[in-house]
PDB file of C-alpha atoms in Angstrom:
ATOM      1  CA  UNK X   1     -22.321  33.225  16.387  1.00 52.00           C
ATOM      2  CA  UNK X   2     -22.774  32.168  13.061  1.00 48.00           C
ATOM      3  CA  UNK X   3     -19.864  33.111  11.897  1.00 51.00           C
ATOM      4  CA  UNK X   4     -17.633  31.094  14.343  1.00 50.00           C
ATOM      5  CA  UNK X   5     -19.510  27.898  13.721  1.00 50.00           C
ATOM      6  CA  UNK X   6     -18.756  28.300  10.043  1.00 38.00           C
ATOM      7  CA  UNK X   7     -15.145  29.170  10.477  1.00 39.00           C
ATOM      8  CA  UNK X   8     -15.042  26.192  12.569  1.00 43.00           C
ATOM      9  CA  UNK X   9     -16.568  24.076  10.311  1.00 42.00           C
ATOM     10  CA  UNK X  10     -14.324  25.251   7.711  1.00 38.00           C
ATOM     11  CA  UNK X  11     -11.207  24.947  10.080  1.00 43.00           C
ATOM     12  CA  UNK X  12     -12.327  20.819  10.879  1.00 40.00           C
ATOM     13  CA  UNK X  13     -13.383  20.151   6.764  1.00 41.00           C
ATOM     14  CA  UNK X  14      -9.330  21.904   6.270  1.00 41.00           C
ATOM     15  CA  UNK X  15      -8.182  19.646   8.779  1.00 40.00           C
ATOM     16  CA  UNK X  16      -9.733  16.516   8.005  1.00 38.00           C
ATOM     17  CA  UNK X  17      -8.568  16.568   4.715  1.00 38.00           C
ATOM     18  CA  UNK X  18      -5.088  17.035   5.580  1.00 41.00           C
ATOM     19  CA  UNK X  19      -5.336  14.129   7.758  1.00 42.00           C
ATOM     20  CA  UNK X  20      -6.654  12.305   4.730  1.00 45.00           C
ATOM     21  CA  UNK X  21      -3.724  13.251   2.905  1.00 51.00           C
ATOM     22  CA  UNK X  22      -1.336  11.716   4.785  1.00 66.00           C
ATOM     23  CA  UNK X  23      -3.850   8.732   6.104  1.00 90.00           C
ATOM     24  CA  UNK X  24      -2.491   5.841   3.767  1.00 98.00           C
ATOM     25  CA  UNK X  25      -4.982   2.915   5.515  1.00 98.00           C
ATOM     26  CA  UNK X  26      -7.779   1.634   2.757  1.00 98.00           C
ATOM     27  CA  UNK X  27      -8.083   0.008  -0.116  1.00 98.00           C
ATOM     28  CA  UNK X  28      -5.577   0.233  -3.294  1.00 98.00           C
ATOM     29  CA  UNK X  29      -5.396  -1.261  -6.783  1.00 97.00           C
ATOM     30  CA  UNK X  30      -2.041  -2.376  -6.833  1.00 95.00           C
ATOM     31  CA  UNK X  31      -0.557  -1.638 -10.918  1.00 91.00           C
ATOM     32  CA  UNK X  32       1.695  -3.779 -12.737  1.00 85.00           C
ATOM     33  CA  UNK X  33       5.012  -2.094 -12.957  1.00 81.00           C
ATOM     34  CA  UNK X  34       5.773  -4.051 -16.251  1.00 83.00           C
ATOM     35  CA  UNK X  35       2.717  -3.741 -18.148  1.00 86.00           C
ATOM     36  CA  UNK X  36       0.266  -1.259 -15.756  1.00 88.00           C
ATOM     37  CA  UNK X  37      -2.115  -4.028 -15.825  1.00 89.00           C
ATOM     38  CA  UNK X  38      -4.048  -4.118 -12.303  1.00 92.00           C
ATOM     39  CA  UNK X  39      -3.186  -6.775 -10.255  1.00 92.00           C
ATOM     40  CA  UNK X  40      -4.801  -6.676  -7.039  1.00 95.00           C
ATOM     41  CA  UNK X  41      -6.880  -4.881  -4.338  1.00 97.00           C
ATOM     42  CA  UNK X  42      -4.608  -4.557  -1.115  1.00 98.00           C
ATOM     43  CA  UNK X  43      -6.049  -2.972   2.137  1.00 99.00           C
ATOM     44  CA  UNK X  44      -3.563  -1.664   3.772  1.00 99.00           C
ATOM     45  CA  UNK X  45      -4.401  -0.779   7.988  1.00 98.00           C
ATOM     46  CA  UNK X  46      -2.511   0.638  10.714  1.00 98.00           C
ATOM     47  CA  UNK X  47      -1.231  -2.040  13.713  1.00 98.00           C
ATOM     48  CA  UNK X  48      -1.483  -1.727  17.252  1.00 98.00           C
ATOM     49  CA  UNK X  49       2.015  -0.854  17.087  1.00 97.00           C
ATOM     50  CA  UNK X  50       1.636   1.636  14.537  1.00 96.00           C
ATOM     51  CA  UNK X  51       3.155   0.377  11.929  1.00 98.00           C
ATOM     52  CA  UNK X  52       1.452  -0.124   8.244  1.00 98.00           C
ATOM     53  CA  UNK X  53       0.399  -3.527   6.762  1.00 99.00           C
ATOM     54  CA  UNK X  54      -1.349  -4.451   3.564  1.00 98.00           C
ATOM     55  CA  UNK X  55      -3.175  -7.639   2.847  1.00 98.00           C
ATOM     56  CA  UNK X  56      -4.376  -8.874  -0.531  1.00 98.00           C
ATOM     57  CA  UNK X  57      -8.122  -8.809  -0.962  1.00 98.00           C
ATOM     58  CA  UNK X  58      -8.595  -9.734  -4.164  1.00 96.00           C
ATOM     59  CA  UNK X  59      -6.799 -10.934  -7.205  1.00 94.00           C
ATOM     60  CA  UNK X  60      -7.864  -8.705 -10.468  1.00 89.00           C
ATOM     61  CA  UNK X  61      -9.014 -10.860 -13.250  1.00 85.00           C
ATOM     62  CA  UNK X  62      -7.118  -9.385 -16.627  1.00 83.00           C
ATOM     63  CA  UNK X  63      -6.607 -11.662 -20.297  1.00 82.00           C
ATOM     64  CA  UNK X  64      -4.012 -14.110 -20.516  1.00 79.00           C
ATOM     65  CA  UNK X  65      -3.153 -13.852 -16.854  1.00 77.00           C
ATOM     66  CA  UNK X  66      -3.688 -16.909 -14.575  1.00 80.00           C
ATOM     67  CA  UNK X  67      -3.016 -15.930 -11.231  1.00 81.00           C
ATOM     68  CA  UNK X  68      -1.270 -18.207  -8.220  1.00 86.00           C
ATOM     69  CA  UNK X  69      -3.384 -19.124  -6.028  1.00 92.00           C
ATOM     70  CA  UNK X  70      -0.683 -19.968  -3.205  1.00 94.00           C
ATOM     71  CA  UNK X  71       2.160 -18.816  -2.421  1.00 93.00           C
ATOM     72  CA  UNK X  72       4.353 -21.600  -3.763  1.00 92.00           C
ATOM     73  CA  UNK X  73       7.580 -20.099  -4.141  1.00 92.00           C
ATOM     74  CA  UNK X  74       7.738 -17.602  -0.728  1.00 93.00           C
ATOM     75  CA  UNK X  75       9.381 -18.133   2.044  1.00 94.00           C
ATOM     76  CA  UNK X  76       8.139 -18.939   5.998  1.00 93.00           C
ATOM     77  CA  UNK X  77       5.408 -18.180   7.536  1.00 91.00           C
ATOM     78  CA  UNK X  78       4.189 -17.317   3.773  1.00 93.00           C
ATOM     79  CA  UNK X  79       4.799 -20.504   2.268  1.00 94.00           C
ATOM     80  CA  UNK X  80       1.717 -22.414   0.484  1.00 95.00           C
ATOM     81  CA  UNK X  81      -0.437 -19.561   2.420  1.00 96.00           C
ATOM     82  CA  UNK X  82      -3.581 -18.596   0.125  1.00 97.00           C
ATOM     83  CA  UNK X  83      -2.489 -15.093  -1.773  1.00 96.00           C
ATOM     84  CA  UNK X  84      -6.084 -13.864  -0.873  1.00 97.00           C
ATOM     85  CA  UNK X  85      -5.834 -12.247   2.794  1.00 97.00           C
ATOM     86  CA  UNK X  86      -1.916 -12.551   2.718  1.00 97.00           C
ATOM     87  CA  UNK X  87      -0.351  -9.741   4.302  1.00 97.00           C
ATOM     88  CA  UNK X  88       1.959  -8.916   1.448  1.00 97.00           C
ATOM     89  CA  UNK X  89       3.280  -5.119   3.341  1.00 98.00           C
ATOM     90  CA  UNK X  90       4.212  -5.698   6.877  1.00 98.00           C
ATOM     91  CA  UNK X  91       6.651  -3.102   9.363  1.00 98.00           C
ATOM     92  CA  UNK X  92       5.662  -0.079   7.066  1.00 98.00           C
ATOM     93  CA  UNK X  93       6.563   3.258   9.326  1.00 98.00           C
ATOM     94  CA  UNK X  94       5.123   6.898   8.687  1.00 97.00           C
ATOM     95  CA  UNK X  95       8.140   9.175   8.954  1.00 95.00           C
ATOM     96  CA  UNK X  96       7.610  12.610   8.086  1.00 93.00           C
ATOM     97  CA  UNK X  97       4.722  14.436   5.692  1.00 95.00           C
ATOM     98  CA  UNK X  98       3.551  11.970   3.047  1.00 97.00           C
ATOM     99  CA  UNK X  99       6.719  10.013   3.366  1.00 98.00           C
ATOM    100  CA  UNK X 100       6.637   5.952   5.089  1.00 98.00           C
ATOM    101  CA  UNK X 101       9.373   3.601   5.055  1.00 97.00           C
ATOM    102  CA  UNK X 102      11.387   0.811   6.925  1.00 97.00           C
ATOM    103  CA  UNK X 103       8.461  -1.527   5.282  1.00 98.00           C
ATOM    104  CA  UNK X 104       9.093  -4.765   3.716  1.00 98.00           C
ATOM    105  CA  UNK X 105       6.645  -6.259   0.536  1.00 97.00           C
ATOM    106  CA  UNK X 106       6.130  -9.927  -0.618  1.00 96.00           C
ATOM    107  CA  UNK X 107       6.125 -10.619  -4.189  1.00 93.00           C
ATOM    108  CA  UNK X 108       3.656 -13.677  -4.061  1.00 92.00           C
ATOM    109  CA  UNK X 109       4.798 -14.615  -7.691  1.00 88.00           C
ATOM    110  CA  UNK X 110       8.692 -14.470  -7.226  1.00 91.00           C
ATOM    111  CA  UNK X 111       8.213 -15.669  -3.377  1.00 94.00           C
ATOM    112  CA  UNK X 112      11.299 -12.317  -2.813  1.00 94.00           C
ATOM    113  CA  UNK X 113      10.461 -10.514  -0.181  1.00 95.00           C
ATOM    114  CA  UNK X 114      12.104  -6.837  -0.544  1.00 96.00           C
ATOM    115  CA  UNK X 115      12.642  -3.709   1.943  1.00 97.00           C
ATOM    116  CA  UNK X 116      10.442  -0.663   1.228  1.00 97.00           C
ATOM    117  CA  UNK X 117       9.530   2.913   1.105  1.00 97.00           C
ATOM    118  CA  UNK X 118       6.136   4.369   0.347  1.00 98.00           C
ATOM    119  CA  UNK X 119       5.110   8.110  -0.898  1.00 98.00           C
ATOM    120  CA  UNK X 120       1.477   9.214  -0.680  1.00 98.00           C
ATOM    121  CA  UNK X 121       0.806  11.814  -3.135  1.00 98.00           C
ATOM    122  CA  UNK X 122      -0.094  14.978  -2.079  1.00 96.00           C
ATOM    123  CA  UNK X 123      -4.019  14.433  -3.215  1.00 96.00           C
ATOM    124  CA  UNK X 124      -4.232  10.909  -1.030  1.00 96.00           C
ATOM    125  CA  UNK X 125      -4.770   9.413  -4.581  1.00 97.00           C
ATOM    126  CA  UNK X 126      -1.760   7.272  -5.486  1.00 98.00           C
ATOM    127  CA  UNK X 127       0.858   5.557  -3.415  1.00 98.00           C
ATOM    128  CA  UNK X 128       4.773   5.438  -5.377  1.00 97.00           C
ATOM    129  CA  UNK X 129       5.788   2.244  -3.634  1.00 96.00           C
ATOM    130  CA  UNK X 130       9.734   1.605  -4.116  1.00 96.00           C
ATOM    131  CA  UNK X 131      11.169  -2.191  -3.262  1.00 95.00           C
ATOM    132  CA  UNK X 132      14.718  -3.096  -3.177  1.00 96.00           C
ATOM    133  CA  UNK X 133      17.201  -5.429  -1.991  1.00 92.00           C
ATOM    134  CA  UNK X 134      20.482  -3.509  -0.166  1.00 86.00           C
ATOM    135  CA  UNK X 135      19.781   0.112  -1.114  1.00 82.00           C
ATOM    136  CA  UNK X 136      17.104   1.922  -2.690  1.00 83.00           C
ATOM    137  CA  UNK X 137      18.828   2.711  -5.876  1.00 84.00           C
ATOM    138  CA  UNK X 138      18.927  -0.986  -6.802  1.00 85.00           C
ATOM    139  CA  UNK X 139      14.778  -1.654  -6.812  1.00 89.00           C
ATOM    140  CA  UNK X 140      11.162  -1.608  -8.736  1.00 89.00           C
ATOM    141  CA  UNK X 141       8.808   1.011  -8.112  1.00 92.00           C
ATOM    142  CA  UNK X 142       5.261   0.712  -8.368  1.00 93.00           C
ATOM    143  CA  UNK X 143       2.202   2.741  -8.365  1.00 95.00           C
ATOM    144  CA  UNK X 144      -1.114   1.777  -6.520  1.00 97.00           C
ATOM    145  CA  UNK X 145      -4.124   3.991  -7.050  1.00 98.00           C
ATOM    146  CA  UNK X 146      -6.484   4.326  -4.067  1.00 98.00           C
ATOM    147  CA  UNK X 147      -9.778   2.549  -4.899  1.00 96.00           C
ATOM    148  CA  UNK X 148     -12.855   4.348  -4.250  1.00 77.00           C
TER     149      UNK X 148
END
């Protein structure tokens, strides 16, 4: 009896971290790609419809950076919108293993708004964003780290 309720256990604490793995809803410190300065804490959830979107939480304070407040420069329905609680990843798709895409991000500072794809790592630890205008090859990549 014992036995099977430790297998069990160990068969659930297997499986839930798998899930966790490939679960890419929380919080993440998104990096710089220019200087890997952090920028900002971005919860990302899962919609209703299943899809993946990521809203800015907070702005990281670094030296010599002033950061917008608004979202001067983007485009409708973002336009003069607070940065703080703007969804900034909207339409983001899981679409096999650790693999998302069909996304599009905001840059709040540029006001561009790019199409997306999204790797989890295999530890759940970092997220290797890619944004681009046409096709892939033509785009930034970006890390975020998962805050804990």
């Amino acid at each position: 009896m014992m036995s099977k309720q430790l297998l069990g256990a160990l068969f659930l604490s297997a499986v839930s971290s798998f899930t966790f793995a490939e679960d890419i809803t929380g919080l993440w410190q998104s990096i710089d790609d220019k200087t890997g300065a952090p920028k900002a804490l971005v919860e990302i959830r899962q919609e209703a419809n299943g899809t993946y979107a990521g809203k800015v939480v907070k702005i990281t304070p670094r030296t010599g950076y002033t950061p917008k407040e608004t979202c001067v420069d983007c485009p409708a329905p973002y336009t003069n919108k607070p940065i703080v609680g703007l969804d900034v990843v909207t339409g983001l798709k899981h679409s096999e293993g650790l693999n998302y895409t069909n996304g599009r991000i905001l840059d709040p500072n540029s006001g561009k708004v790019y199409s997306m794809k999204a790797k989890l790592s295999a530890n759940g630890k970092r997220l290797h964003l890619r944004g681009y205008l046409g096709v892939s090859a033509l785009g930034r990549n970006q890390i975020w780290i998962r805050a804990e």
